[in-house]
Coordinates of C-alpha atoms in Angstrom, one line a residue:
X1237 CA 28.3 11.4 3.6
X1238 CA 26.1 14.8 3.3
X1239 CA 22.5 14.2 3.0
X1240 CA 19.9 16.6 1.5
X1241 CA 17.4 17.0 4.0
X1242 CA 14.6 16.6 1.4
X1243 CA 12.1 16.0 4.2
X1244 CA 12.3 19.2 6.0
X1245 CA 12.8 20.9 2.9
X1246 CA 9.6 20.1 1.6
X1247 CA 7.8 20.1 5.1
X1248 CA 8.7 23.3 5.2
X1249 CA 7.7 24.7 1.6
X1250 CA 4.3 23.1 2.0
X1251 CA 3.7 24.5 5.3
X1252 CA 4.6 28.4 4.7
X1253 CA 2.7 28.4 1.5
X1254 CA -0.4 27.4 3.5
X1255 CA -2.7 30.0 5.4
X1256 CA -4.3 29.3 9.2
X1257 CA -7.7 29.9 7.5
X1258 CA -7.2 27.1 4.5
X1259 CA -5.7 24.8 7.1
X1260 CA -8.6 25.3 9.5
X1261 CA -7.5 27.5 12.0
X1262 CA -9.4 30.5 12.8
X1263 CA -8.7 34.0 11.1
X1264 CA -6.4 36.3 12.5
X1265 CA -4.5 39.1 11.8
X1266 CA -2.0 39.2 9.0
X1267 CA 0.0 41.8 10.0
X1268 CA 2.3 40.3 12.8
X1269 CA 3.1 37.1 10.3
X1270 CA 6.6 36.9 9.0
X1271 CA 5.0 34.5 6.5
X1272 CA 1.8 34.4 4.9
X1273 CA 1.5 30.4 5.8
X1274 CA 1.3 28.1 8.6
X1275 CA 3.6 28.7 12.0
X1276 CA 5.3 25.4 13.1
X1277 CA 3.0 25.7 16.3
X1278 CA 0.6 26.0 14.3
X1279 CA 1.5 23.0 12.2
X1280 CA 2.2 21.0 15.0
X1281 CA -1.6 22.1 16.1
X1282 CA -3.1 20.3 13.2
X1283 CA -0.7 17.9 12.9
X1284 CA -1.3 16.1 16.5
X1285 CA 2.4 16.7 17.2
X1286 CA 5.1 18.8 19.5
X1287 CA 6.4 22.0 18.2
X1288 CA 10.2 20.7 18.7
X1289 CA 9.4 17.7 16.8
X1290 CA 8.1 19.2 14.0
X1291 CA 11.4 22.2 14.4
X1292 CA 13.6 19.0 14.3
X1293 CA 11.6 17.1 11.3
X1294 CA 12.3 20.6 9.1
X1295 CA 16.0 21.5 10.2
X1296 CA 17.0 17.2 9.6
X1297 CA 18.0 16.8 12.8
X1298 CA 15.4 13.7 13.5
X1299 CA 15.0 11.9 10.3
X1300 CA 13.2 8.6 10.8
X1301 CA 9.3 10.0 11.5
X1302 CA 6.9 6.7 11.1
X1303 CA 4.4 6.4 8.7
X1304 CA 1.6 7.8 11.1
X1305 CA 3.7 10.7 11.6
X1306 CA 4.1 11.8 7.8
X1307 CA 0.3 10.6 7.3
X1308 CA -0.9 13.4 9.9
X1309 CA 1.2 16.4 8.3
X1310 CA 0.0 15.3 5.1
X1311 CA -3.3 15.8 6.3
X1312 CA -2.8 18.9 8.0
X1313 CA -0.6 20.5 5.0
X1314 CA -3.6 19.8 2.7
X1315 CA -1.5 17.6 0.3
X1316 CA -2.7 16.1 -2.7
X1317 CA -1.6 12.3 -4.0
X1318 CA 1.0 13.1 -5.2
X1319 CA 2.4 15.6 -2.9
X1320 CA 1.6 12.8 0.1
X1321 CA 3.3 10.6 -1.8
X1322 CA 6.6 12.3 -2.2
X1323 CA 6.5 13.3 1.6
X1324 CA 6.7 9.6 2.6
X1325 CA 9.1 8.8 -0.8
X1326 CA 11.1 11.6 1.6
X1327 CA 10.5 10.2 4.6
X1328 CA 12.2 6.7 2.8
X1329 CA 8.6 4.9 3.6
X1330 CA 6.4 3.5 0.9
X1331 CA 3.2 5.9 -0.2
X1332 CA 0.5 4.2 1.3
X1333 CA -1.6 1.6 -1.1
X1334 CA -4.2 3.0 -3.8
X1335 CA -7.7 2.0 -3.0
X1336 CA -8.6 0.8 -6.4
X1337 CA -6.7 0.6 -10.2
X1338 CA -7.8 3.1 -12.2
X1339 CA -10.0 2.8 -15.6
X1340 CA -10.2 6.2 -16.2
X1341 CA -7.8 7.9 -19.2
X1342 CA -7.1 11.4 -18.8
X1343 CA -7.4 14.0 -21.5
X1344 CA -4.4 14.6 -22.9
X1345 CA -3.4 10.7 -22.9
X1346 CA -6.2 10.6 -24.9
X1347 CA -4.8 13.1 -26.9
X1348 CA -1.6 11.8 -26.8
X1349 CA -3.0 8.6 -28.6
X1350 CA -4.5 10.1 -31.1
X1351 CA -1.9 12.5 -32.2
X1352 CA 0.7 9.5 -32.4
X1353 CA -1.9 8.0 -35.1
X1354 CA 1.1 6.8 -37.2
X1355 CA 2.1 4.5 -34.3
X1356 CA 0.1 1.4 -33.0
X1357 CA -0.7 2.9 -29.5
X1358 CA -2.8 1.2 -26.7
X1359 CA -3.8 2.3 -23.0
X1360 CA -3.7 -0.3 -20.0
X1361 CA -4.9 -0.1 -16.6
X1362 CA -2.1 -1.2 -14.0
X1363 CA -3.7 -4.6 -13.9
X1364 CA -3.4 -4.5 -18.3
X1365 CA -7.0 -4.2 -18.8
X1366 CA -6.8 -2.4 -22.3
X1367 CA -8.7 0.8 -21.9
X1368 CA -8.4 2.5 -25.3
X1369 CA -6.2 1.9 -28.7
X1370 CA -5.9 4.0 -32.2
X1371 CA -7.1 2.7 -35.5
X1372 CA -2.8 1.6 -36.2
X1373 CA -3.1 -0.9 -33.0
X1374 CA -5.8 -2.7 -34.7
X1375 CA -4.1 -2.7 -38.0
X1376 CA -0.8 -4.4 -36.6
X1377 CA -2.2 -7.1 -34.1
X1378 CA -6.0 -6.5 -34.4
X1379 CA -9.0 -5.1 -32.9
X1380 CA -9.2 -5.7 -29.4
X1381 CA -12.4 -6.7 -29.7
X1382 CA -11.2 -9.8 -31.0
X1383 CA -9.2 -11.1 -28.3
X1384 CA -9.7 -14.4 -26.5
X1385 CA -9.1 -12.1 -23.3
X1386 CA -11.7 -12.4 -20.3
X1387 CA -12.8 -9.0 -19.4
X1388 CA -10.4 -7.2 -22.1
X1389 CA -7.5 -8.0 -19.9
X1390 CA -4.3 -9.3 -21.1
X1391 CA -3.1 -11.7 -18.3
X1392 CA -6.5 -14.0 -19.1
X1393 CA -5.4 -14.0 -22.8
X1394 CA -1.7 -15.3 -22.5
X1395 CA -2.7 -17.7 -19.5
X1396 CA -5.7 -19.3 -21.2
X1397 CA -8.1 -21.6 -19.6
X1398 CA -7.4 -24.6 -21.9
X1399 CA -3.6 -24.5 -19.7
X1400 CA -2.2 -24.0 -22.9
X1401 CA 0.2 -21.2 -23.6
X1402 CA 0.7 -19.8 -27.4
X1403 CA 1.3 -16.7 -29.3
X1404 CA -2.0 -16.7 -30.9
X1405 CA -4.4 -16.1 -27.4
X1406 CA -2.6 -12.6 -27.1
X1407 CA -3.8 -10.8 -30.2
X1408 CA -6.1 -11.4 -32.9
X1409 CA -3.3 -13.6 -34.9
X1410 CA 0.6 -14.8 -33.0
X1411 CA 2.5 -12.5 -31.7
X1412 CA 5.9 -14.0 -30.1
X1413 CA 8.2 -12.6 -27.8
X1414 CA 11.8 -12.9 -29.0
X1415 CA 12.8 -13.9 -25.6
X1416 CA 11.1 -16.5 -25.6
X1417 CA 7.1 -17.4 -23.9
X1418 CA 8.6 -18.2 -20.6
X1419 CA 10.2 -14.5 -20.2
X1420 CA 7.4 -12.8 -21.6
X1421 CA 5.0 -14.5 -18.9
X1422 CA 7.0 -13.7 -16.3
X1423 CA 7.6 -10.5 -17.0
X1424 CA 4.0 -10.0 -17.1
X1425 CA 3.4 -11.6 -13.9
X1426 CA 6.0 -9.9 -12.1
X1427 CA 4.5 -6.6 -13.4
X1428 CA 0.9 -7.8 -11.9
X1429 CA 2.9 -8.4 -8.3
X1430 CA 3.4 -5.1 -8.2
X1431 CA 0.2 -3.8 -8.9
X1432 CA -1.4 -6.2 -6.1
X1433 CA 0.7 -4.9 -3.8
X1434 CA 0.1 -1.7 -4.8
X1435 CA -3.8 -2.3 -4.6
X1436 CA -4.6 -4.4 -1.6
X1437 CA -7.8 -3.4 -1.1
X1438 CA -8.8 -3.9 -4.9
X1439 CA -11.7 -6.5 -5.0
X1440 CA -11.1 -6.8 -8.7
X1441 CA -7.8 -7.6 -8.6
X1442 CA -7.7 -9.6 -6.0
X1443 CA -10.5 -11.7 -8.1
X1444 CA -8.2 -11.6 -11.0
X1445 CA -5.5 -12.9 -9.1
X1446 CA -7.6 -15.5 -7.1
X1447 CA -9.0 -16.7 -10.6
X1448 CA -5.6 -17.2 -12.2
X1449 CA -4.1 -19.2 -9.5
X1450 CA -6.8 -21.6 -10.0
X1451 CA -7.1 -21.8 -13.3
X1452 CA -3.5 -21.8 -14.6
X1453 CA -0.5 -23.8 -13.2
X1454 CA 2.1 -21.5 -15.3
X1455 CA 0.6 -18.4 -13.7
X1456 CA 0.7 -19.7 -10.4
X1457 CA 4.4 -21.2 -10.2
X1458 CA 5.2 -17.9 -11.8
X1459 CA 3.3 -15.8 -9.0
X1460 CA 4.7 -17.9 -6.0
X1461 CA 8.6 -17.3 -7.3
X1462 CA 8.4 -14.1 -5.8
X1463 CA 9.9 -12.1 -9.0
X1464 CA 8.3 -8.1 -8.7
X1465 CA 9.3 -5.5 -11.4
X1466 CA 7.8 -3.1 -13.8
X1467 CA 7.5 -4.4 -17.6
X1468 CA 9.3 -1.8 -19.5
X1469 CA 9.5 -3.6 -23.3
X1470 CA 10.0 -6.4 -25.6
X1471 CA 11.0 -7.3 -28.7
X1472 CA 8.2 -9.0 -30.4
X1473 CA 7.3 -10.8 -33.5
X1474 CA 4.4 -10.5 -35.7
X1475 CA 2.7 -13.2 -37.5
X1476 CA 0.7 -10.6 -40.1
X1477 CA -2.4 -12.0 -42.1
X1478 CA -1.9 -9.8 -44.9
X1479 CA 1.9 -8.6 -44.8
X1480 CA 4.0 -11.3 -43.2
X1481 CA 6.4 -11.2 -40.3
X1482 CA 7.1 -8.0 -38.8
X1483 CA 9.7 -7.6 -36.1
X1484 CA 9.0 -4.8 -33.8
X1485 CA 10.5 -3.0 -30.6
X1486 CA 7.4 -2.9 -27.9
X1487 CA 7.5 0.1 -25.6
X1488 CA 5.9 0.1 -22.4
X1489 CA 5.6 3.9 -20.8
X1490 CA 4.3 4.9 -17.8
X1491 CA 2.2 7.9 -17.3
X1492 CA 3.2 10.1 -14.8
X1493 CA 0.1 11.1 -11.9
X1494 CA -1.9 8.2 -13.6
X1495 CA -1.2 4.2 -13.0
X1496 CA -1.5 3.8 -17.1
X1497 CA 0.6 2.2 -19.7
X1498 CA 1.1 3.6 -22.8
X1499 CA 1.7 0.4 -24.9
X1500 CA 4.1 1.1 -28.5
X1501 CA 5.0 -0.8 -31.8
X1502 CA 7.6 0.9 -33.4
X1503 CA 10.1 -0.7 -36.8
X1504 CA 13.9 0.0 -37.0
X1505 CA 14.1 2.9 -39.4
X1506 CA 14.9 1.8 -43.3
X1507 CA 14.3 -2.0 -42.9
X1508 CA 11.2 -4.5 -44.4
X1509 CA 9.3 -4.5 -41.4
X1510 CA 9.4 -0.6 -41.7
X1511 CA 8.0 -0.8 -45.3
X1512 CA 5.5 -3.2 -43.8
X1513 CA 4.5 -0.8 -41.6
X1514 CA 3.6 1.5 -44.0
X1515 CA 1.6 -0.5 -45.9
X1516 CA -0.5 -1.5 -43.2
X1517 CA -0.7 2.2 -42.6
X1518 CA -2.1 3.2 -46.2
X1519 CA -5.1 0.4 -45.2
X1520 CA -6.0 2.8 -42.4
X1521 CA -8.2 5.6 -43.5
X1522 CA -6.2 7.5 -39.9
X1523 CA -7.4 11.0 -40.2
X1524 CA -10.8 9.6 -39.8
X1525 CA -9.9 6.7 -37.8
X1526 CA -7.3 8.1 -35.6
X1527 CA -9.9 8.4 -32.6
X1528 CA -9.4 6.4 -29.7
X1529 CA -11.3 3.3 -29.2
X1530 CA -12.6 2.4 -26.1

């Protein structure tokens, strides 16, 4: 089988569009360079390595550099996150850990949020603290504020600390899962898994964690069965003070160069709980509440 050297194709994209004088070296002149960026002496200078290694690296003829090899040429190619990232992705290792999980919402997510105004739309951290909502959010399964949720984050609210599970501690009224509450917990916990591992060093999390295995006997058995994936949706079941039942498809997206989910409600097109909807979207004044809340 053919493989795509995807390693040496990006080693060696990264190094010619970089100067000597941006990666360090002294200035010299420009007129006996083929290229305007780095020589692979040059890069093998920076790099800690041997010129032949780093030849071999770009043409694929060694392809199994370890993690402390692909670390040092990220440093010396000046690479951001998410340029590192892809080098090890390349290098078929696993991007080294994030230091902490992120609380900050970029721009145009926030933007993003507001212009879907229409939709019931929240923001989580990677460990689903909820960051930010719109106004339609707190129409369909309240304000956040409201939450029996320690710290805002959604893994204290369906794991209570009476040891009681129920579709009530995960909004402001019930909200059910259509699978069932034994798949939607651990779903939720498999999700978390990931995170931790992706954020060893997180003190937070790690106190998160720490609190819910002592506190909750259904978190724990869940987090010691091993299961790790990403939550991608549901299918969920509103309990509605003023409107009734609503059934809704939940939407979990991922925001790319930020550790976010984007958190939907969305109705089948031309049914009841699409009328519902819409009546719960007349009781929002949304050009004027259509801001993010935070």
């Amino acid at each position: 089988m053919v493989r795509t050297n995807n390693f040496g194709i990006a080693l060696r994209g990264w190094r010619e569009r970089l100067s000597p004088l941006e990666g360090g070296l002294a200035a010299e002149d420009d007129e006996d360079r083929r290229i305007p960026g780095l020589r692979r002496e040059e890069l093998a200078l920076l790099a800690g390595l041997s010129v032949d290694y780093v030849i071999r690296l770009e043409q694929g003829r060694a392809r199994n550099p370890s993690a402390q090899v692909v670390a040092a040429l990220a440093r010396a190619l000046r690479l951001d996150t998410a340029e590192r990232d892809h080098l090890f992705r390349c290098a078929q290792l696993a991007p080294p850990a994030g230091g902490a999980v992120s609380m900050h919402v970029p721009a145009r997510v926030h933007r993003l949020v507001r212009q879907l105004g229409d939709t019931p739309v929240a923001v989580f951290a990677a460990d689903w603290t909820i960051i930010s909502w719109n106004a339609m959010w707190s129409a369909v399964v309240g304000d956040p504020h409201t939450y029996d949720w320690q710290e805002r984050n959604l893994v204290t609210g369906m794991f209570r600390s009476d040891g009681r599970p129920g579709p009530d501690s995960v909004a402001a009224w019930p909200v059910r899962s259509r699978h069932g509450e034994e798949a939607e917990e651990a779903a939720l916990v498999a999700d978390l898994r990931v995170t931790a591992a992706a954020y060893p060093a997180d003190v937070r999390l790690a106190a998160l964690v720490e609190h819910m295995l002592s506190r909750s006997p259904r978190f724990a058995r869940l987090w010691f069965n091993g299961t790790a994936r990403a939550l991608v949706g549901d299918l969920k079941t509103v309990s509605h003070p003023s409107v009734g039942e609503i059934a809704l498809d939940l939407d979990v997206l991922m925001v790319a160069g930020a550790d976010l989910r984007i958190v939907t409600y969305t109705a089948a097109a031309e049914t009841a709980d699409e009328a519902k909807m819409a009546a719960l979207r007349a009781t929002c004044d949304l050009p004027r509440q259509s801001r993010v809340s935070v």
